[in-house]
Amino acid sequence: MKPTILVTGGTGYIGSHTVVELQNAGYPVVIIDNLSNSNREVIDGIERITGIRPEFVEADCTDLTALKILFDTYPGIKGIINFAASKAVGESMQKPLLYYRNNLNTLMNLLDMMGKYDVKGIVFSSSCTVYGEPDVNPVTEETPIKKATSPYGNTKQISEEIITDVINSGAPFKSILLRYFNPVGAHPSAEIGELPNGVPQNLVPFLTQTAMGIRKELSVFGNDYNTPDGSCIRDYIDVVDLAKAHVIAIERMLDDKSEAKIEIFNLGTGNGMSVLGLINAFESATGVKVPHKIAPRRAGDIEKVWANPEHANKVLGWVADTPIEETMRNAWAWQCKLRERDIM
Ligand code: UD1
């Protein structure tokens, strides 16, 4: 029997896909989620895909008492994957304290519990946002960290520093920091996917909702950037590819495959794609048109950023290789499933 993994934020978008991959790899999973940006039906979807219903605790990771009860109830937890965090850049500018409180208290509580309950490793969801607007693309793990441009981004930088300080102080556990580029798509079964509350802020959910007719048209934020077609460039990575990297990271720590107590990996495809390029890929993959218009630039957007994923490719033996067309078809199938179920 493999050790139990605690997935915080496990009913969320990336969390739920990771729970599926962990269960497929034979790990028992306990999810803790406060359902602030997800719902409990996600657990049914996970069960339909894997045939296994993960343990679920509805609680907030900032609640230390709830965490203690959880660790007392599930003494077999040996690894944590921490997804529980607020993640909207714009909202973080309006409500910085909410972001610092949620994201940092959650992490500190988990680190506190790890020492007390003999947990061997924690995977932390970090972001390419720590590189800001890079001087050179693609970015490697050695690319300098730039001053954060939002409280959200700052919580990712501070979290990385907290983990590093705690580990360097001699804490008896390991950590892997995963810096995600832009996760998109959905599980190919269309049983789980991204379901943002309200009007989506991110490109792909807005795009699929527009294709469905829920939104009138997609605004392309800027066509005057210094890029081949003028729109911003990102590294869009399939969410299932991304989820699989977490299983490898957990295994690496729990099986002591590396001497290092703390490691950092960029998780991306290595391919930069523009906003207009992504719209094209969606249209050609699905045959569905996306009404769109050019709109002014969005404040705070980065012009271009994509990953050099060689470190993860070599060291983790992991590669994000799902073609973007397939990812777009999965995103569309998920949107269609939401319609079928009368959810969106
Ligand atoms: C940002 C952060 C990322 C964070 C994510 C969470 C960076 C580089 N990335 O991603 O760390 O996890 O927010 O929300 O800081 N776009 C449109 N129209 C839309 C929506 C988006 O044109 O309606 C464009 C944006 O201008 C951008 C691209 O699509 O160029 C991707 O945007 P989005 O999906 O919001 O992600 P990021 O801003 O890259």
Tab-separated table of C-alpha atoms and ligand atoms in Angstrom:
chain	number	residue	atom	x	y	z
A	1	MET	CA	0.000	0.000	0.000
A	2	LYS	CA	1.383	3.404	-0.975
A	3	PRO	CA	1.423	6.216	1.593
A	4	THR	CA	-1.502	8.607	1.841
A	5	ILE	CA	-1.250	12.007	0.169
A	6	LEU	CA	-3.071	15.087	1.442
A	7	VAL	CA	-4.209	17.290	-1.429
A	8	THR	CA	-5.195	20.753	-0.234
A	9	GLY	CA	-7.526	22.498	-2.669
A	10	GLY	CA	-8.191	19.056	-4.132
A	11	THR	CA	-11.633	19.887	-5.520
A	12	GLY	CA	-10.206	22.810	-7.504
A	13	TYR	CA	-9.112	22.791	-11.111
A	14	ILE	CA	-5.518	21.535	-10.965
A	15	GLY	CA	-6.109	19.792	-7.638
A	16	SER	CA	-8.885	17.532	-8.942
A	17	HIS	CA	-6.843	16.456	-11.974
A	18	THR	CA	-3.939	15.674	-9.677
A	19	VAL	CA	-6.134	13.595	-7.351
A	20	VAL	CA	-7.122	11.490	-10.381
A	21	GLU	CA	-3.476	10.877	-11.347
A	22	LEU	CA	-2.476	10.083	-7.747
A	23	GLN	CA	-5.289	7.554	-7.423
A	24	ASN	CA	-4.441	6.054	-10.821
A	25	ALA	CA	-0.881	5.605	-9.513
A	26	GLY	CA	-2.166	3.816	-6.398
A	27	TYR	CA	-1.944	6.572	-3.767
A	28	PRO	CA	-4.772	6.890	-1.244
A	29	VAL	CA	-5.835	10.553	-1.196
A	30	VAL	CA	-7.350	12.830	1.416
A	31	ILE	CA	-8.692	16.117	0.065
A	32	ILE	CA	-9.104	19.200	2.200
A	33	ASP	CA	-10.991	22.050	0.568
A	34	ASN	CA	-13.172	24.884	1.875
A	35	LEU	CA	-15.187	24.843	-1.392
A	36	SER	CA	-14.669	28.612	-1.752
A	37	ASN	CA	-14.048	28.250	-5.489
A	38	SER	CA	-15.223	24.687	-6.232
A	39	ASN	CA	-17.999	22.297	-5.288
A	40	ARG	CA	-18.399	18.816	-3.879
A	41	GLU	CA	-19.737	17.337	-7.162
A	42	VAL	CA	-16.100	17.357	-8.311
A	43	ILE	CA	-15.583	14.372	-6.006
A	44	ASP	CA	-18.253	12.437	-7.934
A	45	GLY	CA	-16.365	13.199	-11.157
A	46	ILE	CA	-13.105	11.929	-9.656
A	47	GLU	CA	-14.888	8.765	-8.539
A	48	ARG	CA	-16.426	8.212	-11.985
A	49	ILE	CA	-12.979	8.434	-13.601
A	50	THR	CA	-10.960	6.367	-11.133
A	51	GLY	CA	-13.554	4.141	-9.479
A	52	ILE	CA	-12.266	5.407	-6.128
A	53	ARG	CA	-13.854	8.023	-3.930
A	54	PRO	CA	-11.148	10.095	-2.227
A	55	GLU	CA	-11.568	11.001	1.432
A	56	PHE	CA	-12.898	14.533	1.706
A	57	VAL	CA	-12.686	17.005	4.569
A	58	GLU	CA	-14.517	20.297	4.134
A	59	ALA	CA	-12.372	22.728	6.055
A	60	ASP	CA	-10.096	25.692	5.662
A	61	CYS	CA	-6.337	25.197	5.889
A	62	THR	CA	-6.020	28.480	7.755
A	63	ASP	CA	-7.910	26.713	10.592
A	64	LEU	CA	-5.146	25.044	12.583
A	65	THR	CA	-7.573	23.128	14.811
A	66	ALA	CA	-9.277	21.602	11.770
A	67	LEU	CA	-5.882	20.601	10.390
A	68	LYS	CA	-4.918	18.907	13.674
A	69	ILE	CA	-8.153	16.920	13.642
A	70	LEU	CA	-7.460	15.939	10.037
A	71	PHE	CA	-3.937	14.680	10.772
A	72	ASP	CA	-5.194	12.808	13.860
A	73	THR	CA	-7.918	11.181	11.742
A	74	TYR	CA	-5.546	10.198	8.899
A	75	PRO	CA	-2.232	9.296	10.543
A	76	GLY	CA	-0.940	7.684	7.311
A	77	ILE	CA	-0.372	11.019	5.507
A	78	LYS	CA	3.239	11.140	4.279
A	79	GLY	CA	3.030	13.739	1.520
A	80	ILE	CA	1.191	16.993	0.875
A	81	ILE	CA	0.410	18.742	-2.381
A	82	ASN	CA	-0.621	22.292	-1.598
A	83	PHE	CA	-3.046	23.799	-4.111
A	84	ALA	CA	-5.205	25.616	-1.553
A	85	ALA	CA	-4.791	29.282	-2.450
A	86	SER	CA	-6.582	32.271	-3.905
A	87	LYS	CA	-5.382	32.835	-7.471
A	88	ALA	CA	-7.023	35.769	-9.200
A	89	VAL	CA	-4.436	38.431	-9.996
A	90	GLY	CA	-6.989	41.268	-10.294
A	91	GLU	CA	-8.828	40.366	-7.091
A	92	SER	CA	-5.536	40.293	-5.214
A	93	MET	CA	-5.002	43.983	-6.050
A	94	GLN	CA	-8.407	44.779	-4.478
A	95	LYS	CA	-8.110	42.459	-1.479
A	96	PRO	CA	-4.414	42.012	-0.667
A	97	LEU	CA	-4.986	40.949	2.936
A	98	LEU	CA	-7.282	38.140	1.837
A	99	TYR	CA	-4.473	36.852	-0.383
A	100	TYR	CA	-1.691	37.182	2.187
A	101	ARG	CA	-3.883	35.663	4.907
A	102	ASN	CA	-5.196	32.737	2.861
A	103	ASN	CA	-2.118	31.791	0.926
A	104	LEU	CA	0.527	32.334	3.597
A	105	ASN	CA	-1.355	31.090	6.675
A	106	THR	CA	-2.336	27.943	4.785
A	107	LEU	CA	1.272	27.222	3.915
A	108	MET	CA	2.639	28.008	7.382
A	109	ASN	CA	0.003	25.823	9.053
A	110	LEU	CA	0.866	22.919	6.757
A	111	LEU	CA	4.612	23.286	7.385
A	112	ASP	CA	3.888	23.378	11.095
A	113	MET	CA	1.862	20.158	10.891
A	114	MET	CA	4.487	18.371	8.775
A	115	GLY	CA	7.067	18.400	11.543
A	116	LYS	CA	4.539	17.283	14.155
A	117	TYR	CA	2.964	14.465	12.114
A	118	ASP	CA	6.056	13.083	10.390
A	119	VAL	CA	5.120	14.143	6.841
A	120	LYS	CA	8.066	13.590	4.485
A	121	GLY	CA	7.469	16.046	1.673
A	122	ILE	CA	5.398	18.902	0.301
A	123	VAL	CA	4.845	19.875	-3.328
A	124	PHE	CA	4.095	23.568	-3.658
A	125	SER	CA	2.084	25.094	-6.526
A	126	SER	CA	4.156	28.010	-7.630
A	127	SER	CA	3.901	30.004	-10.820
A	128	CYS	CA	5.862	31.481	-13.686
A	129	THR	CA	4.547	34.752	-12.309
A	130	VAL	CA	7.668	34.776	-10.076
A	131	TYR	CA	9.760	35.649	-13.184
A	132	GLY	CA	7.635	38.732	-13.940
A	133	GLU	CA	8.352	40.068	-17.444
A	134	PRO	CA	11.513	38.108	-18.230
A	135	ASP	CA	14.376	39.782	-20.132
A	136	VAL	CA	14.980	36.572	-22.089
A	137	ASN	CA	12.704	33.681	-23.156
A	138	PRO	CA	12.429	30.788	-22.630
A	139	VAL	CA	12.915	31.033	-18.864
A	140	THR	CA	14.944	28.498	-16.912
A	141	GLU	CA	14.865	27.978	-13.157
A	142	GLU	CA	17.925	30.265	-12.978
A	143	THR	CA	16.101	33.188	-14.604
A	144	PRO	CA	16.131	35.998	-12.017
A	145	ILE	CA	13.040	36.486	-9.886
A	146	LYS	CA	11.539	39.937	-10.475
A	147	LYS	CA	9.636	42.075	-8.013
A	148	ALA	CA	6.055	40.809	-7.940
A	149	THR	CA	3.485	42.951	-9.730
A	150	SER	CA	0.490	41.766	-7.676
A	151	PRO	CA	-0.176	40.563	-4.118
A	152	TYR	CA	-1.062	37.178	-5.665
A	153	GLY	CA	2.360	36.953	-7.314
A	154	ASN	CA	3.981	38.160	-4.116
A	155	THR	CA	2.351	35.334	-2.123
A	156	LYS	CA	3.976	32.847	-4.521
A	157	GLN	CA	7.409	34.452	-4.052
A	158	ILE	CA	7.042	34.726	-0.272
A	159	SER	CA	5.767	31.131	-0.079
A	160	GLU	CA	8.841	29.881	-1.923
A	161	GLU	CA	11.012	31.838	0.538
A	162	ILE	CA	9.129	30.512	3.579
A	163	ILE	CA	9.569	26.931	2.429
A	164	THR	CA	13.263	27.502	1.684
A	165	ASP	CA	13.886	29.080	5.109
A	166	VAL	CA	12.036	26.309	6.943
A	167	ILE	CA	13.901	23.564	5.096
A	168	ASN	CA	17.251	25.330	5.555
A	169	SER	CA	16.546	25.574	9.283
A	170	GLY	CA	16.800	21.774	9.385
A	171	ALA	CA	13.125	20.777	9.134
A	172	PRO	CA	12.849	16.991	8.736
A	173	PHE	CA	11.118	17.056	5.339
A	174	LYS	CA	11.636	17.879	1.671
A	175	SER	CA	9.921	20.179	-0.764
A	176	ILE	CA	9.526	20.500	-4.511
A	177	LEU	CA	8.437	23.862	-5.888
A	178	LEU	CA	6.636	23.546	-9.204
A	179	ARG	CA	6.408	26.723	-11.264
A	180	TYR	CA	3.447	26.302	-13.593
A	181	PHE	CA	3.054	28.196	-16.820
A	182	ASN	CA	-0.566	28.424	-18.108
A	183	PRO	CA	-2.566	25.271	-17.298
A	184	VAL	CA	-5.499	24.712	-19.676
A	185	GLY	CA	-7.837	21.961	-20.876
A	186	ALA	CA	-9.760	19.314	-18.987
A	187	HIS	CA	-9.722	15.600	-18.295
A	188	PRO	CA	-10.379	13.697	-21.584
A	189	SER	CA	-13.361	11.974	-19.922
A	190	ALA	CA	-15.011	15.423	-19.527
A	191	GLU	CA	-15.874	14.404	-15.951
A	192	ILE	CA	-13.754	17.183	-14.419
A	193	GLY	CA	-12.440	20.507	-15.713
A	194	GLU	CA	-12.224	24.190	-14.911
A	195	LEU	CA	-15.352	25.814	-13.494
A	196	PRO	CA	-14.656	29.392	-12.438
A	197	ASN	CA	-17.195	31.343	-10.393
A	198	GLY	CA	-18.828	34.174	-12.329
A	199	VAL	CA	-17.220	35.785	-15.352
A	200	PRO	CA	-13.964	33.957	-16.154
A	201	GLN	CA	-10.790	36.036	-15.887
A	202	ASN	CA	-8.588	33.452	-17.634
A	203	LEU	CA	-8.429	33.024	-21.375
A	204	VAL	CA	-9.573	29.448	-22.008
A	205	PRO	CA	-12.728	29.362	-19.842
A	206	PHE	CA	-13.755	32.709	-21.360
A	207	LEU	CA	-13.042	31.313	-24.820
A	208	THR	CA	-15.082	28.106	-24.358
A	209	GLN	CA	-17.960	30.038	-22.781
A	210	THR	CA	-17.939	32.397	-25.769
A	211	ALA	CA	-17.918	29.455	-28.183
A	212	MET	CA	-20.958	28.117	-26.277
A	213	GLY	CA	-22.749	31.466	-26.632
A	214	ILE	CA	-22.693	32.210	-22.887
A	215	ARG	CA	-20.497	35.278	-23.562
A	216	LYS	CA	-21.060	37.503	-26.589
A	217	GLU	CA	-17.449	37.831	-27.644
A	218	LEU	CA	-13.944	37.290	-26.413
A	219	SER	CA	-11.768	40.356	-25.967
A	220	VAL	CA	-8.202	39.863	-27.103
A	221	PHE	CA	-6.321	42.118	-24.701
A	222	GLY	CA	-3.962	44.001	-27.001
A	223	ASN	CA	-2.615	43.448	-30.523
A	224	ASP	CA	0.210	45.960	-30.329
A	225	TYR	CA	2.699	43.919	-28.311
A	226	ASN	CA	6.161	43.213	-29.642
A	227	THR	CA	5.222	39.698	-30.814
A	228	PRO	CA	4.703	38.275	-34.346
A	229	ASP	CA	0.903	38.822	-34.366
A	230	GLY	CA	0.853	41.554	-31.696
A	231	SER	CA	-0.984	39.519	-29.019
A	232	CYS	CA	0.634	38.234	-25.798
A	233	ILE	CA	2.522	34.961	-25.725
A	234	ARG	CA	2.178	32.269	-23.045
A	235	ASP	CA	3.106	28.628	-22.574
A	236	TYR	CA	-0.203	26.729	-22.429
A	237	ILE	CA	0.236	23.371	-20.714
A	238	ASP	CA	-2.341	20.580	-20.635
A	239	VAL	CA	-3.739	20.176	-17.118
A	240	VAL	CA	-3.398	16.370	-17.191
A	241	ASP	CA	0.279	16.630	-18.208
A	242	LEU	CA	0.692	19.078	-15.345
A	243	ALA	CA	-1.103	16.783	-12.882
A	244	LYS	CA	1.212	13.891	-13.771
A	245	ALA	CA	4.272	15.924	-12.790
A	246	HIS	CA	2.908	16.104	-9.232
A	247	VAL	CA	2.821	12.324	-8.913
A	248	ILE	CA	6.456	12.149	-10.042
A	249	ALA	CA	7.413	14.910	-7.597
A	250	ILE	CA	5.695	13.161	-4.669
A	251	GLU	CA	7.363	9.856	-5.536
A	252	ARG	CA	10.740	11.568	-5.816
A	253	MET	CA	10.508	12.925	-2.276
A	254	LEU	CA	8.906	9.934	-0.578
A	255	ASP	CA	11.294	7.434	-2.208
A	256	ASP	CA	14.310	9.696	-1.533
A	257	LYS	CA	15.305	9.662	-5.197
A	258	SER	CA	17.268	12.865	-4.693
A	259	GLU	CA	19.617	14.042	-1.960
A	260	ALA	CA	18.320	17.579	-2.380
A	261	LYS	CA	15.932	18.782	0.308
A	262	ILE	CA	14.459	21.440	-1.929
A	263	GLU	CA	14.125	21.473	-5.710
A	264	ILE	CA	12.520	23.793	-8.250
A	265	PHE	CA	11.067	22.861	-11.641
A	266	ASN	CA	9.456	24.875	-14.421
A	267	LEU	CA	6.423	23.063	-15.794
A	268	GLY	CA	5.640	24.128	-19.321
A	269	THR	CA	5.773	22.823	-22.872
A	270	GLY	CA	8.615	25.010	-24.090
A	271	ASN	CA	6.373	26.446	-26.830
A	272	GLY	CA	5.176	30.005	-26.727
A	273	MET	CA	1.743	30.598	-28.257
A	274	SER	CA	-0.087	33.873	-28.828
A	275	VAL	CA	-3.665	34.610	-27.791
A	276	LEU	CA	-4.702	34.748	-31.467
A	277	GLY	CA	-2.788	31.523	-32.094
A	278	LEU	CA	-4.710	29.804	-29.301
A	279	ILE	CA	-8.051	30.982	-30.702
A	280	ASN	CA	-7.003	29.532	-34.082
A	281	ALA	CA	-5.960	26.240	-32.498
A	282	PHE	CA	-9.345	25.999	-30.749
A	283	GLU	CA	-11.277	26.759	-33.937
A	284	SER	CA	-9.342	24.311	-36.083
A	285	ALA	CA	-9.484	21.556	-33.442
A	286	THR	CA	-13.217	21.827	-32.761
A	287	GLY	CA	-14.650	23.444	-35.908
A	288	VAL	CA	-16.411	25.909	-33.597
A	289	LYS	CA	-15.974	29.647	-34.184
A	290	VAL	CA	-15.052	32.013	-31.383
A	291	PRO	CA	-16.409	35.538	-31.915
A	292	HIS	CA	-13.639	37.881	-30.816
A	293	LYS	CA	-12.504	41.481	-31.020
A	294	ILE	CA	-9.300	43.325	-30.296
A	295	ALA	CA	-9.572	45.225	-27.020
A	296	PRO	CA	-7.138	47.456	-25.111
A	297	ARG	CA	-4.274	45.854	-23.203
A	298	ARG	CA	-5.125	44.464	-19.761
A	299	ALA	CA	-3.284	46.247	-16.949
A	300	GLY	CA	-0.475	44.194	-15.482
A	301	ASP	CA	-0.216	41.698	-18.360
A	302	ILE	CA	3.160	40.334	-19.284
A	303	GLU	CA	4.065	40.556	-22.977
A	304	LYS	CA	5.638	37.151	-23.393
A	305	VAL	CA	6.750	34.284	-21.212
A	306	TRP	CA	7.409	30.655	-21.974
A	307	ALA	CA	9.317	27.887	-20.281
A	308	ASN	CA	12.511	26.062	-20.831
A	309	PRO	CA	11.282	22.760	-19.332
A	310	GLU	CA	14.565	20.831	-19.861
A	311	HIS	CA	15.311	20.539	-16.164
A	312	ALA	CA	11.951	18.813	-15.509
A	313	ASN	CA	12.315	16.766	-18.717
A	314	LYS	CA	15.735	15.433	-17.694
A	315	VAL	CA	15.524	15.162	-13.935
A	316	LEU	CA	11.882	14.140	-13.516
A	317	GLY	CA	11.672	12.214	-16.785
A	318	TRP	CA	8.523	14.198	-17.459
A	319	VAL	CA	7.365	15.959	-20.590
A	320	ALA	CA	4.249	17.955	-21.457
A	321	ASP	CA	3.480	16.558	-24.895
A	322	THR	CA	-0.290	16.680	-25.351
A	323	PRO	CA	-0.887	18.568	-28.614
A	324	ILE	CA	-2.665	21.886	-28.043
A	325	GLU	CA	-5.481	20.817	-30.426
A	326	GLU	CA	-6.240	17.812	-28.226
A	327	THR	CA	-6.182	20.039	-25.142
A	328	MET	CA	-8.621	22.426	-26.832
A	329	ARG	CA	-10.940	19.543	-27.784
A	330	ASN	CA	-10.938	18.414	-24.148
A	331	ALA	CA	-11.691	21.942	-22.939
A	332	TRP	CA	-14.598	22.086	-25.391
A	333	ALA	CA	-15.925	18.633	-24.428
A	334	TRP	CA	-15.953	19.789	-20.797
A	335	GLN	CA	-17.843	22.980	-21.703
A	336	CYS	CA	-20.362	20.848	-23.627
A	337	LYS	CA	-20.723	18.538	-20.616
A	338	LEU	CA	-21.501	21.544	-18.396
A	339	ARG	CA	-24.234	22.526	-20.840
A	340	GLU	CA	-25.591	18.972	-20.978
A	341	ARG	CA	-25.828	19.016	-17.178
A	342	ASP	CA	-27.444	22.452	-17.253
A	343	ILE	CA	-24.633	23.934	-15.159
A	344	MET	CA	-23.397	26.557	-17.654
B	1	UD1	C1	-1.785	34.895	-14.762
B	1	UD1	C2	-0.454	34.571	-14.111
B	1	UD1	C3	-0.451	33.193	-13.524
B	1	UD1	C4	-1.658	32.971	-12.673
B	1	UD1	C5	-2.902	33.199	-13.481
B	1	UD1	C6	-4.083	32.980	-12.571
B	1	UD1	C7	1.472	35.594	-15.205
B	1	UD1	C8	2.478	35.492	-16.288
B	1	UD1	N1	0.610	34.611	-15.115
B	1	UD1	O1	-1.810	34.181	-15.959
B	1	UD1	O2	0.686	33.023	-12.730
B	1	UD1	O3	-1.647	31.683	-12.154
B	1	UD1	O4	-2.877	34.534	-13.954
B	1	UD1	O5	-5.197	33.646	-12.946
B	1	UD1	O6	1.436	36.512	-14.409
B	1	UD1	N2	-6.566	37.145	-22.336
B	1	UD1	C9	-7.359	37.737	-23.311
B	1	UD1	N3	-8.694	37.790	-23.107
B	1	UD1	C10	-9.301	37.297	-21.981
B	1	UD1	C11	-8.483	36.684	-20.998
B	1	UD1	C12	-7.122	36.640	-21.208
B	1	UD1	O7	-6.855	38.206	-24.331
B	1	UD1	O8	-10.522	37.403	-21.855
B	1	UD1	C13	-5.123	37.040	-22.572
B	1	UD1	C14	-4.284	37.732	-21.519
B	1	UD1	O9	-4.068	39.067	-21.851
B	1	UD1	C15	-3.011	36.888	-21.566
B	1	UD1	C16	-3.492	35.501	-21.951
B	1	UD1	O10	-4.779	35.684	-22.517
B	1	UD1	O11	-2.180	37.365	-22.570
B	1	UD1	C17	-3.600	34.542	-20.793
B	1	UD1	O12	-4.329	35.178	-19.750
B	1	UD1	P1	-4.822	34.391	-18.446
B	1	UD1	O13	-5.478	33.131	-18.841
B	1	UD1	O14	-5.592	35.362	-17.606
B	1	UD1	O15	-3.476	33.987	-17.717
B	1	UD1	P2	-2.189	34.874	-17.330
B	1	UD1	O16	-2.559	36.286	-17.124
B	1	UD1	O17	-1.108	34.553	-18.286
